[in-house]
Amino acid sequence: MATIRGFELAASGGALAAARREIGVLEPEDVLIRVAGCGVCHTDLGFLHDGVRTRHALPLILGHEVSGYVEDAGSRHRELVDRAVVVPAVLPCGECALCRSGRPTICAAQIMPGNDRDGGFATHVVLPGRFLCPVPGAGPDPDAPLGKAPGLTLRHLAVVADAVSTAYQAVERSGLRSGELAVVVGLGGVGTFAAEVAAERGAAVVGLDVDPRRREAALKVGVRVALDPREISGKELRARIAAFARESGAPATGWTILECSGTPAGQQSAFGLLVHGATLMVVGFTLETVSLRLSNLMAFDARALGNWGCAPELYPEILEKVLAGRIEVASHAELRPLSKIAEVLDDVRARWVGRRVVLVPEAATEEVV
Amino acid sequence: MATIRGFELAASGGALAAARREIGVLEPEDVLIRVAGCGVCHTDLGFLHDGVRTRHALPLILGHEVSGYVEDAGSRHRELVDRAVVVPAVLPCGECALCRSGRPTICAAQIMPGNDRDGGFATHVVLPGRFLCPVPGAGPDPDAPLGKAPGLTLRHLAVVADAVSTAYQAVERSGLRSGELAVVVGLGGVGTFAAEVAAERGAAVVGLDVDPRRREAALKVGVRVALDPREISGKELRARIAAFARESGAPATGWTILECSGTPAGQQSAFGLLVHGATLMVVGFTLETVSLRLSNLMAFDARALGNWGCAPELYPEILEKVLAGRIEVASHAELRPLSKIAEVLDDVRARWVGRRVVLVPEAATEEVV
């Protein structure tokens, strides 16, 4: 028996409210995770404010970007007890035809915390143990330094659960290679990581964002040119990027464009950058429509690939790169107390926050809730 | 020395006019082809009426869907003289980085007849010999029966140059497998061949077209259900197709949608049929924009792939299937005299024509022009 304290959404358009859940005996395939950190994602804001529906009926504890410790486990996963883990944001069944054919992120039986089940804006979360990714070298202190990356702790690794891994799979799926050009549209959480992952592969990376602070931050993690798409757009933007490609020795064709803004304006900019053989990765989400000349995909022999989540099998290599400091995470994540969730969500919504916020269920929270 | 008689476009928005070209000594890499047939494509109408610009300056003889006989050849291609050939609509250079990396259809040095050079609405055409596809078993008579397919002649094979091969590469690139569901939007020339190619692979094929004659014709070549997207659309259309998938034992996910109409309405319908893991092939072209929720690609982990032309390396296998009667061509192609080109183009523009028209430069033409 355990008591979970967290914050649930009771109705879209409402606010999160303190909630408790009493946990009985775990199912054989489930584990109880003590949350070390849970990242805040724009998907959460979508549920909260924009009428995006959770797959599980409300009320539901939100939060799908979790790192933590396995505190208890059902019979199938006893070996995980006391392990520090990152929880993939999409937990597939591993058994169905889609899982077996390499499409686990669209498994119909998938569990996404904070969408299909109670999530990580809480002290604990109960989830299937099958695809949890153990963190090599992590001890019992969630605030202890980890790996070779300065300032990195288990709490920061929460952002690997979704923001880093989604960016990673998007770049992986695009087939981006060293020496090629990548353009990242939207330098928020996922976008900044996408830029880092692209740079880590040896690509020449251009970043686009309307926020000067984000552009400046991106220049420190591998973005070579950061532009404001409100100041330079359309053909001029394209010409500017083509000039950068020439200077960097990158080809004039086959650009990889990573749309991470999840805004109609960002999608328009991204689509407008198609060149012959280009790959547009659609990573950000918006319910809004955009007006596009779809036939440009044909005329340029180009492609637009959606990316939902990240296959669990990619997490170990992502974690390895993060722990080695090849993908920088700590400086892009900001730890805030879970008890301040209402304030944090308002900040994130207003886009005041330059870094990905990770909510930490400190002792104080447990008393407040 | 030879004289080419054909029909050239002098200015967009104008009409084609009779033209002559005197041909001198061939370049070493070029060949002179006596046209057996040249198919009429909506791309030609785009050049003629819709302001789409040819890459070569006007005046230019249009037509890019050519079969014929090599009558003379430069020093590098003497072995082709007297061979019957199909001319790939996109003739890449074969040397550049894109060609060497498997992207020949976006080769910057590509030659498309009737776009980069004078094309096939003529008695003869001069083109690079490098990637011409010889027709096995073809004798000197362009009207003699060919292969095992009833009514098939070298003239009909003109449509393999673009309509059949573009459809073929689109299906190939989609990765469609036996037992899966394919939806073809727009059952015109390319669409009908796409449906045939998909059916030949063992897919369960649904066809959409507003024209009842086209729907009826498609049912004879492998389309199992043909629907009118003006009568049944949106969620109802999706539900109807999902029901057909269930009845046929095809999966509910991973549909292949082949947009061949090149119309905004068709593109809307096609995009609206995205399911999890779907592949939308953008095969048809229109200059118009459409309003889409691009993020559905992300939400469904789906993709939209443009397709321009067909790699020359695929032509031998396509020709083999056509000659074996596994892809039916003759009954979808209609031979008309080249001298009637003005009338034919009007008919095609009005979409009165149920079949792909192949213009034949009969003896009479040569006198008229």
XYZ file of C-alpha atoms in Angstrom:
738
model
C 0.000 0.000 0.000
C 1.211 3.471 -0.876
C -0.317 6.917 -1.156
C 0.410 8.988 -4.243
C 0.090 12.751 -3.947
C -0.072 14.719 -7.161
C -1.956 17.203 -9.318
C -4.885 16.146 -11.443
C -6.836 17.723 -14.261
C -10.574 17.462 -13.621
C -11.828 19.273 -16.719
C -10.175 20.833 -19.791
C -9.957 24.582 -19.432
C -9.687 24.191 -15.689
C -6.717 24.228 -13.354
C -4.827 21.336 -11.838
C -5.943 20.381 -8.348
C -4.214 18.479 -5.565
C -5.126 14.802 -5.630
C -4.362 11.593 -3.778
C -4.418 7.994 -4.964
C -4.216 4.949 -2.746
C -2.236 2.173 -4.405
C -2.970 -1.455 -3.542
C -1.159 -4.572 -4.735
C 0.713 -3.997 -8.000
C -0.231 -5.916 -11.133
C 2.499 -8.417 -12.144
C 3.665 -6.205 -15.048
C 3.558 -2.894 -13.145
C 6.073 -1.029 -11.015
C 5.755 1.822 -8.503
C 8.182 4.633 -9.310
C 9.160 7.359 -6.838
C 9.387 10.441 -9.054
C 12.760 12.235 -9.062
C 11.629 14.728 -11.665
C 8.854 15.234 -14.214
C 9.314 17.618 -17.134
C 6.618 20.042 -18.248
C 5.701 19.765 -21.934
C 3.472 21.836 -24.208
C 1.366 18.706 -24.580
C 0.344 19.214 -20.945
C -0.751 22.752 -21.770
C -2.728 21.350 -24.687
C -4.668 19.122 -22.277
C -5.056 21.954 -19.786
C -6.058 24.826 -22.023
C -6.534 23.931 -25.679
C -9.144 21.222 -25.548
C -6.766 18.399 -26.512
C -8.340 15.332 -24.920
C -6.501 12.831 -22.764
C -7.082 9.254 -23.896
C -8.052 8.276 -20.329
C -11.132 9.959 -18.901
C -10.619 12.882 -16.495
C -9.749 13.376 -13.686
C -6.178 12.404 -14.478
C -2.776 13.296 -13.021
C -0.795 14.781 -15.932
C 2.959 14.559 -16.664
C 4.742 12.183 -19.043
C 8.426 13.065 -18.678
C 9.563 11.060 -15.708
C 12.788 9.952 -14.075
C 12.823 8.242 -10.704
C 13.444 5.149 -8.608
C 11.561 1.905 -8.793
C 10.292 1.528 -5.241
C 8.201 -1.586 -5.685
C 7.434 -3.959 -8.551
C 4.942 -6.640 -9.561
C 6.162 -10.197 -9.938
C 7.566 -9.768 -13.480
C 9.870 -6.882 -12.707
C 11.352 -7.544 -9.277
C 14.851 -7.018 -10.751
C 14.033 -3.324 -11.221
C 13.463 -2.573 -7.524
C 15.780 0.221 -6.305
C 16.976 0.969 -9.865
C 17.082 4.558 -11.106
C 15.177 4.743 -14.387
C 14.067 7.013 -17.194
C 10.471 6.284 -18.237
C 9.947 6.419 -22.022
C 7.004 8.759 -22.635
C 5.448 6.114 -24.868
C 5.398 2.621 -23.361
C 4.317 0.163 -26.077
C 2.972 -3.343 -25.464
C 5.899 -5.017 -27.222
C 3.674 -7.816 -28.517
C 1.391 -6.541 -31.286
C 2.007 -6.521 -35.037
C 3.023 -2.838 -34.978
C 5.512 -3.392 -32.142
C 6.956 -6.394 -33.941
C 7.260 -4.462 -37.212
C 9.294 -1.643 -35.692
C 6.444 0.831 -35.116
C 6.179 0.710 -31.301
C 5.240 4.367 -30.876
C 1.901 3.764 -32.618
C 1.132 0.580 -30.693
C -2.608 0.754 -30.005
C -2.074 -0.617 -26.501
C 0.634 1.921 -25.642
C 0.668 3.584 -22.247
C 1.635 7.240 -22.080
C 1.783 8.506 -18.496
C -0.481 11.499 -17.954
C -2.568 10.502 -20.980
C -3.524 6.822 -20.713
C -2.886 6.619 -16.966
C -2.039 8.909 -14.065
C 1.287 10.609 -14.777
C 4.311 12.105 -13.120
C 3.171 15.434 -11.650
C 3.135 13.483 -8.413
C 5.249 11.874 -5.753
C 4.890 8.462 -7.394
C 3.565 6.871 -10.538
C 2.493 3.300 -11.346
C 3.459 2.116 -14.835
C 4.393 -1.012 -16.802
C 7.983 -1.995 -16.039
C 8.704 -3.532 -19.447
C 10.505 -0.735 -21.252
C 11.908 1.382 -18.425
C 15.463 2.433 -19.133
C 17.859 1.919 -16.182
C 20.382 4.727 -15.647
C 23.945 3.375 -15.551
C 25.952 4.580 -12.548
C 23.059 6.213 -10.693
C 23.106 5.834 -6.907
C 20.307 6.390 -4.377
C 20.647 10.206 -4.252
C 18.618 11.903 -7.015
C 20.699 15.066 -6.572
C 24.108 13.385 -6.936
C 26.235 14.227 -10.009
C 25.872 11.770 -12.870
C 28.188 10.868 -15.741
C 30.649 13.348 -17.223
C 28.218 16.198 -17.795
C 28.559 19.083 -15.313
C 25.483 19.640 -13.141
C 23.645 16.576 -14.401
C 21.503 14.627 -11.922
C 18.815 11.978 -12.160
C 16.210 14.740 -11.844
C 17.462 16.432 -15.029
C 17.221 13.135 -16.883
C 13.447 13.505 -16.752
C 13.734 15.512 -19.969
C 15.274 12.502 -21.699
C 11.908 10.755 -21.309
C 10.328 12.916 -24.005
C 11.975 16.175 -25.097
C 15.432 14.738 -25.807
C 14.248 11.348 -27.051
C 11.572 12.745 -29.374
C 14.161 15.073 -30.879
C 16.574 12.165 -31.131
C 14.175 9.855 -32.952
C 13.168 12.693 -35.289
C 16.801 13.260 -36.296
C 17.422 9.507 -36.508
C 14.383 9.021 -38.733
C 15.357 11.914 -41.002
C 18.566 10.093 -41.902
C 20.624 13.281 -41.336
C 24.321 12.705 -41.955
C 27.513 14.494 -41.069
C 28.223 17.482 -43.305
C 24.592 17.997 -44.286
C 22.433 21.004 -43.465
C 19.793 20.915 -40.717
C 17.348 23.715 -39.976
C 15.548 23.678 -36.642
C 12.368 25.754 -36.541
C 11.434 26.675 -32.965
C 14.203 26.608 -30.358
C 12.108 25.641 -27.346
C 12.700 22.481 -25.337
C 12.427 19.880 -28.096
C 13.884 22.221 -30.739
C 17.015 22.972 -28.744
C 17.616 19.283 -28.191
C 16.966 18.603 -31.896
C 19.629 21.193 -32.733
C 22.045 19.567 -30.277
C 21.425 16.091 -31.642
C 21.854 17.337 -35.229
C 25.088 19.128 -34.329
C 26.351 16.045 -32.490
C 25.977 14.160 -35.792
C 28.171 16.691 -37.545
C 25.452 18.589 -39.369
C 25.689 22.326 -40.083
C 22.762 23.620 -38.011
C 20.626 26.720 -38.556
C 18.086 27.671 -35.874
C 14.975 29.824 -36.274
C 13.103 31.396 -33.393
C 11.304 34.675 -32.756
C 12.753 34.928 -29.221
C 16.254 36.497 -29.069
C 17.053 34.760 -25.767
C 16.357 31.385 -27.274
C 18.422 32.184 -30.358
C 21.309 33.260 -28.157
C 21.080 30.120 -26.026
C 20.988 27.919 -29.114
C 24.243 29.393 -30.402
C 25.936 27.862 -27.352
C 24.859 24.306 -28.139
C 25.825 23.813 -31.734
C 23.542 26.115 -33.732
C 25.858 28.003 -36.082
C 23.399 30.615 -37.375
C 20.273 31.680 -35.480
C 17.711 33.765 -37.366
C 14.450 35.511 -36.550
C 11.821 34.326 -39.060
C 9.841 37.524 -38.456
C 12.777 39.627 -39.627
C 13.876 37.474 -42.511
C 11.379 35.226 -44.249
C 10.278 33.683 -47.529
C 12.775 33.742 -50.378
C 15.210 35.903 -48.423
C 15.344 33.338 -45.600
C 15.865 30.550 -48.092
C 18.656 32.471 -49.823
C 20.329 33.248 -46.498
C 20.294 29.584 -45.507
C 21.496 28.505 -48.946
C 24.434 30.909 -48.554
C 25.247 29.376 -45.165
C 25.088 25.894 -46.726
C 27.605 26.968 -49.379
C 29.940 28.516 -46.774
C 29.777 25.334 -44.667
C 30.334 22.996 -47.582
C 26.881 21.435 -47.078
C 24.904 20.332 -50.142
C 22.280 22.628 -51.686
C 19.815 19.735 -51.718
C 18.581 17.205 -49.185
C 18.192 19.642 -46.292
C 16.685 18.293 -43.082
C 14.139 20.709 -41.637
C 12.982 19.966 -38.085
C 9.693 21.740 -37.303
C 9.614 21.891 -33.503
C 7.622 25.085 -32.895
C 4.192 23.495 -33.155
C 2.850 26.793 -34.510
C 1.216 27.528 -37.879
C 3.809 30.250 -38.565
C 6.650 27.833 -37.834
C 5.100 25.166 -40.042
C 4.750 27.686 -42.886
C 8.401 28.705 -42.523
C 9.527 25.088 -42.392
C 7.494 24.037 -45.441
C 8.800 27.074 -47.320
C 12.358 25.791 -46.877
C 11.817 22.618 -48.894
C 14.534 22.054 -51.469
C 15.060 19.079 -53.776
C 15.284 15.876 -51.763
C 14.488 17.686 -48.497
C 13.110 15.964 -45.412
C 10.707 17.928 -43.239
C 10.295 16.395 -39.780
C 6.969 17.374 -38.233
C 7.775 17.219 -34.532
C 5.749 20.066 -32.983
C 1.975 19.869 -32.625
C -0.821 22.345 -33.116
C -4.532 21.802 -33.661
C -4.517 24.626 -36.198
C -4.419 24.179 -39.951
C -1.940 25.772 -42.340
C -2.224 26.636 -45.997
C 0.485 24.888 -48.005
C 1.256 23.951 -51.584
C 1.343 20.229 -50.811
C 2.475 19.500 -54.374
C 5.858 21.010 -53.530
C 6.635 17.638 -51.975
C 6.200 16.174 -55.464
C 7.960 18.967 -57.322
C 10.983 18.714 -54.998
C 10.832 14.914 -54.611
C 10.785 15.788 -50.916
C 9.083 14.261 -47.882
C 7.371 15.262 -44.659
C 7.670 12.751 -41.833
C 5.687 12.929 -38.638
C 7.352 11.831 -35.453
C 5.471 10.649 -32.395
C 7.572 9.869 -29.333
C 10.582 7.588 -29.429
C 11.020 3.832 -29.601
C 12.187 2.425 -26.236
C 15.098 0.670 -27.959
C 16.733 4.063 -28.681
C 16.820 5.172 -25.021
C 20.026 3.391 -23.980
C 22.093 5.095 -26.702
C 20.501 8.475 -25.959
C 21.249 8.091 -22.266
C 24.823 7.105 -23.091
C 25.335 10.300 -25.116
C 23.726 12.427 -22.396
C 25.829 10.881 -19.615
C 28.958 11.359 -21.743
C 28.102 15.051 -22.145
C 27.719 14.734 -25.932
C 24.128 15.889 -25.648
C 23.950 18.665 -23.057
C 20.872 18.477 -20.848
C 21.523 20.026 -17.427
C 21.856 23.626 -18.599
C 18.585 23.357 -20.563
C 16.569 22.049 -17.651
C 15.461 24.008 -14.634
C 14.358 22.266 -11.439
C 11.282 23.769 -9.766
C 9.218 22.460 -6.828
C 6.165 20.414 -7.782
C 4.168 22.471 -5.281
C 4.644 25.492 -7.597
C 3.072 23.677 -10.550
C 0.328 26.265 -11.152
C 2.857 29.092 -11.389
C 5.177 27.002 -13.577
C 2.414 26.109 -16.017
C 1.478 29.793 -16.322
C 5.128 30.674 -17.000
C 5.510 27.968 -19.621
C 2.266 29.006 -21.283
C 3.432 32.604 -21.477
C 6.707 31.260 -22.932
C 8.700 33.145 -20.321
C 10.732 30.086 -19.601
C 13.938 29.674 -21.556
C 14.627 26.194 -20.266
C 12.635 22.994 -19.898
C 11.118 22.931 -16.414
C 11.422 19.757 -14.368
C 9.066 19.545 -11.398
C 10.587 18.013 -8.306
C 8.307 16.496 -5.662
C 10.265 17.814 -2.689
C 9.380 16.898 0.909
C 7.517 20.189 1.211
C 5.218 19.193 -1.655
C 4.257 16.062 0.112
C 3.021 18.119 3.004
C 1.219 20.708 0.875
C -0.720 18.239 -1.196
C 20.983 15.594 -91.280
C 17.331 15.152 -90.461
C 14.262 17.342 -90.237
C 12.042 17.110 -87.185
C 8.438 18.173 -87.552
C 6.486 18.811 -84.372
C 4.390 21.192 -82.306
C 5.984 23.875 -80.211
C 4.800 26.170 -77.453
C 5.823 29.757 -78.146
C 4.256 31.406 -75.088
C 2.362 30.178 -72.032
C -1.367 30.702 -72.441
C -0.955 30.280 -76.162
C -1.578 27.359 -78.480
C 0.889 24.877 -79.912
C 2.108 25.712 -83.384
C 3.668 23.588 -86.107
C 7.444 23.740 -85.998
C 10.467 22.303 -87.779
C 13.970 21.656 -86.531
C 16.964 20.813 -88.686
C 19.261 18.352 -86.964
C 22.973 18.316 -87.746
C 25.652 15.939 -86.491
C 24.652 14.271 -83.197
C 26.673 14.899 -80.041
C 28.559 11.750 -78.941
C 26.101 11.103 -76.059
C 22.917 11.817 -78.023
C 20.614 9.694 -80.161
C 17.929 10.519 -82.709
C 14.684 8.729 -81.928
C 11.856 8.261 -84.434
C 8.749 8.698 -82.277
C 6.321 5.759 -82.250
C 4.042 7.414 -79.699
C 4.077 10.278 -77.216
C 1.603 10.364 -74.329
C -0.243 13.509 -73.296
C 0.157 14.422 -69.630
C -1.460 17.068 -67.430
C 2.032 18.510 -67.030
C 1.801 19.548 -70.689
C -1.461 21.347 -69.938
C 0.267 23.065 -67.032
C 2.875 24.463 -69.434
C 0.216 25.367 -71.978
C -2.436 26.968 -69.804
C -1.513 27.300 -66.133
C 1.663 29.341 -66.244
C 3.937 26.452 -65.204
C 7.279 27.353 -66.780
C 9.385 25.016 -68.848
C 12.995 24.892 -67.693
C 14.201 25.565 -71.242
C 13.189 28.891 -72.743
C 10.272 28.930 -75.185
C 9.661 28.124 -77.988
C 9.888 24.443 -77.125
C 8.347 21.279 -78.540
C 6.448 19.685 -75.629
C 5.887 15.987 -74.839
C 7.822 13.789 -72.399
C 6.223 10.349 -72.715
C 8.006 8.783 -75.638
C 8.474 5.365 -77.196
C 10.180 4.917 -80.519
C 13.118 3.655 -82.549
C 16.672 4.855 -82.346
C 17.356 5.954 -85.914
C 20.820 7.389 -85.433
C 23.253 7.725 -82.542
C 26.353 9.651 -81.504
C 29.595 7.746 -81.044
C 28.845 6.527 -77.502
C 25.551 4.817 -78.290
C 25.969 3.175 -81.686
C 24.729 -0.110 -80.167
C 21.271 1.433 -79.781
C 20.710 2.071 -83.503
C 17.510 0.334 -84.726
C 16.487 -0.610 -81.174
C 12.948 0.026 -79.994
C 13.096 1.990 -76.753
C 11.049 3.575 -74.011
C 12.458 6.970 -72.999
C 12.377 7.600 -69.225
C 10.652 10.962 -68.710
C 13.524 11.993 -66.453
C 16.990 11.316 -67.893
C 19.572 11.937 -65.137
C 23.278 12.541 -65.711
C 24.299 9.384 -63.865
C 27.463 11.039 -62.545
C 26.633 13.585 -59.848
C 26.416 13.065 -56.073
C 22.604 12.799 -56.194
C 22.712 10.192 -58.975
C 25.326 8.214 -57.092
C 23.321 8.369 -53.856
C 20.173 6.909 -55.417
C 18.321 10.178 -56.088
C 18.562 10.334 -59.901
C 15.165 11.975 -60.412
C 16.403 15.154 -58.710
C 19.701 15.242 -60.586
C 20.283 18.927 -61.341
C 21.586 18.056 -64.795
C 18.561 15.894 -65.672
C 17.004 16.123 -69.106
C 13.237 15.912 -69.321
C 12.039 15.937 -72.926
C 9.555 18.748 -73.551
C 10.910 20.658 -70.549
C 14.706 20.840 -70.745
C 14.841 20.116 -74.479
C 12.478 19.682 -77.399
C 10.128 16.784 -76.665
C 8.070 14.089 -78.307
C 5.073 15.835 -79.861
C 7.028 15.428 -83.046
C 8.232 12.987 -85.660
C 11.621 12.671 -83.967
C 13.397 13.714 -80.807
C 17.096 14.066 -79.954
C 18.004 12.953 -76.429
C 20.862 11.462 -74.395
C 21.110 7.734 -75.072
C 22.411 6.781 -71.648
C 19.292 5.597 -69.857
C 16.980 4.595 -72.709
C 15.221 1.336 -71.952
C 15.286 -1.167 -74.848
C 12.034 -3.094 -75.409
C 12.658 -6.856 -75.431
C 11.124 -8.633 -78.410
C 10.127 -5.523 -80.357
C 10.538 -5.704 -84.133
C 10.594 -2.889 -86.683
C 6.801 -2.467 -86.876
C 5.483 -0.076 -84.201
C 1.976 -1.494 -84.659
C 2.937 -5.163 -84.227
C 1.649 -7.030 -81.140
C 4.092 -7.113 -78.239
C 4.475 -9.509 -75.313
C 1.514 -11.414 -73.847
C -0.794 -8.444 -73.362
C -3.664 -8.247 -75.886
C -3.560 -5.168 -78.106
C -0.194 -3.968 -76.832
C 2.173 -2.278 -79.308
C 5.304 -0.169 -79.054
C 3.132 2.922 -79.468
C 1.169 2.088 -76.296
C 4.421 1.695 -74.387
C 4.822 5.481 -74.575
C 2.733 5.658 -71.393
C 5.357 3.575 -69.578
C 7.750 6.522 -69.986
C 5.907 8.555 -67.366
C 2.358 7.608 -66.309
C 3.071 3.942 -65.522
C 6.610 4.449 -64.231
C 5.733 7.401 -61.978
C 2.913 5.338 -60.487
C 5.285 2.408 -60.129
C 7.991 4.346 -58.309
C 5.373 5.933 -56.037
C 4.076 2.501 -54.992
C 7.623 1.159 -54.688
C 8.670 4.090 -52.504
C 5.590 3.762 -50.287
C 6.725 0.274 -49.279
C 3.213 -1.130 -49.887
C 3.036 -4.852 -49.184
C 0.662 -7.655 -50.065
C -2.429 -7.710 -47.865
C -2.243 -4.023 -46.977
C -4.743 -1.326 -47.895
C -4.091 1.178 -50.679
C -6.354 4.110 -51.520
C -5.901 5.797 -54.894
C -7.308 9.327 -55.076
C -7.972 10.347 -58.684
C -8.411 7.574 -61.241
C -6.985 9.368 -64.272
C -3.963 8.134 -66.183
C -1.419 7.941 -63.386
C -4.052 7.030 -60.778
C -5.373 4.064 -62.726
C -1.860 2.732 -63.194
C -1.131 3.301 -59.493
C -4.210 1.223 -58.670
C -3.049 -1.505 -61.046
C 0.463 -1.559 -59.616
C -0.903 -1.667 -56.056
C -3.282 -4.510 -56.939
C -0.477 -6.391 -58.694
C 1.400 -6.324 -55.351
C -1.548 -7.947 -53.617
C -2.911 -4.855 -51.877
C -6.632 -4.333 -51.243
C -7.277 -1.258 -53.388
C -9.911 1.453 -52.943
C -10.299 4.076 -55.684
C -11.803 7.560 -55.384
C -12.935 9.655 -58.322
C -15.771 12.028 -59.051
C -16.246 10.600 -62.553
C -18.468 7.473 -62.689
C -16.876 6.288 -65.963
C -13.446 6.327 -64.384
C -14.703 4.520 -61.285
C -16.285 1.859 -63.450
C -13.134 1.427 -65.523
C -10.996 1.156 -62.394
C -13.106 -1.729 -61.088
C -11.901 -3.751 -64.075
C -8.209 -3.387 -63.225
C -7.970 -4.353 -59.611
C -9.813 -1.627 -57.699
C -12.160 -3.478 -55.350
C -14.258 -0.527 -54.153
C -14.650 2.715 -56.129
C -16.226 5.660 -54.325
C -17.274 9.198 -55.226
C -15.629 11.594 -52.739
C -18.363 14.153 -53.423
C -21.031 11.714 -52.258
C -19.176 10.267 -49.299
C -16.507 12.299 -47.566
C -14.817 13.140 -44.275
C -15.446 10.763 -41.395
C -17.998 8.777 -43.352
C -15.474 8.077 -46.127
C -12.883 7.065 -43.573
C -15.336 4.750 -41.832
C -16.395 3.182 -45.142
C -12.764 2.483 -46.064
C -12.005 1.161 -42.562
C -14.935 -1.246 -42.954
C -13.539 -2.426 -46.300
C -10.108 -2.910 -44.686
C -11.705 -5.106 -42.006
C -13.637 -7.142 -44.592
C -10.457 -7.678 -46.631
C -8.324 -8.612 -43.664
C -6.104 -5.537 -44.212
C -4.690 -3.738 -41.158
C -6.454 -0.684 -39.702
C -3.134 1.172 -39.658
C -0.370 1.823 -42.151
C -2.626 2.618 -45.108
C -0.950 3.754 -48.317
C -2.782 6.708 -49.856
C -1.783 7.620 -53.409
C -2.849 11.171 -54.287
C -2.919 11.200 -58.082
C -5.643 13.765 -58.792
C -3.413 16.826 -58.555
C -6.407 18.814 -57.295
C -6.871 20.629 -53.973
C -10.053 18.637 -53.286
C -8.234 15.366 -53.917
C -5.350 16.401 -51.686
C -7.799 17.294 -48.906
C -9.503 13.925 -49.222
C -6.184 12.102 -49.255
C -4.812 13.948 -46.231
C -8.064 13.299 -44.383
C -7.508 9.551 -44.745
C -4.316 9.504 -42.670
C -4.351 6.785 -40.047
C -1.588 5.736 -37.670
C 1.544 4.848 -39.602
C -0.009 5.916 -42.917
C 1.998 6.844 -46.004
C 0.583 9.548 -48.261
C 2.223 9.577 -51.679
C 1.950 12.999 -53.311
C 1.999 12.102 -56.997
C -0.358 14.626 -58.623
C 0.593 18.261 -59.045
C -1.293 21.508 -58.649
C -0.027 25.045 -58.149
C -2.858 25.646 -55.680
C -2.489 25.552 -51.915
C -4.590 23.478 -49.522
C -5.445 24.008 -45.892
C -4.315 21.038 -43.795
C -3.603 20.187 -40.199
C 0.040 19.342 -40.888
C 0.480 18.167 -37.285
C -1.654 15.130 -38.106
C 1.522 13.662 -39.575
C 2.999 13.877 -36.074
C -0.123 12.735 -34.230
C -0.445 9.685 -36.505
C 3.322 9.074 -36.816
C 2.523 9.216 -40.524
C 4.399 10.515 -43.549
C 3.835 12.316 -46.834
C 6.277 11.477 -49.600
C 6.543 13.394 -52.832
C 7.346 11.487 -55.968
C 8.944 13.022 -59.020
C 9.359 10.747 -62.022
C 10.977 7.337 -61.834
C 14.567 6.181 -61.580
C 15.776 4.686 -64.908
C 16.873 1.524 -63.100
C 13.225 0.613 -62.423
C 12.174 0.673 -66.104
C 13.299 -2.851 -67.066
C 11.179 -4.473 -64.327
C 8.205 -2.261 -65.157
C 8.476 -3.150 -68.846
C 8.725 -6.835 -67.947
C 5.448 -6.649 -65.971
C 3.731 -4.706 -68.754
C 4.869 -7.127 -71.468
C 3.751 -10.063 -69.307
C 0.298 -8.485 -68.983
C 0.625 -8.109 -65.200
C 0.205 -4.353 -65.562
C -2.431 -3.671 -68.216
C -1.602 -0.734 -70.456
C -3.217 -1.125 -73.894
C -6.817 -0.708 -72.787
C -5.928 2.485 -70.853
C -4.191 4.135 -73.760
C -5.840 5.569 -76.839
C -3.879 6.246 -80.014
C -4.697 9.530 -81.759
C -2.956 11.234 -84.703
C -0.361 13.825 -83.761
C -1.936 16.132 -86.342
C -5.020 16.330 -84.069
C -2.977 17.576 -81.117
C -4.959 20.786 -80.599
C -8.237 18.875 -80.369
C -6.696 16.235 -78.117
C -5.300 18.807 -75.688
C -8.715 20.466 -75.450
C -10.328 17.091 -74.740
C -7.790 16.212 -72.065
C -8.171 19.628 -70.464
C -11.938 19.200 -70.312
C -11.284 15.763 -68.791
C -13.511 14.145 -71.403
C -10.929 11.514 -72.051
C -11.201 8.328 -70.045
C -7.905 6.939 -71.281
C -4.357 8.237 -71.615
C -3.951 9.644 -75.105
C -0.870 8.668 -77.097
C -0.154 10.873 -80.093
C 1.090 9.027 -83.131
C 3.086 10.909 -85.777
C 1.458 9.206 -88.755
C 2.619 9.819 -92.315
C -0.221 12.303 -92.723
C 1.175 14.428 -89.888
C 4.459 14.682 -91.591
C 2.765 16.235 -94.556
C 0.545 18.561 -92.548
C 3.293 20.008 -90.422
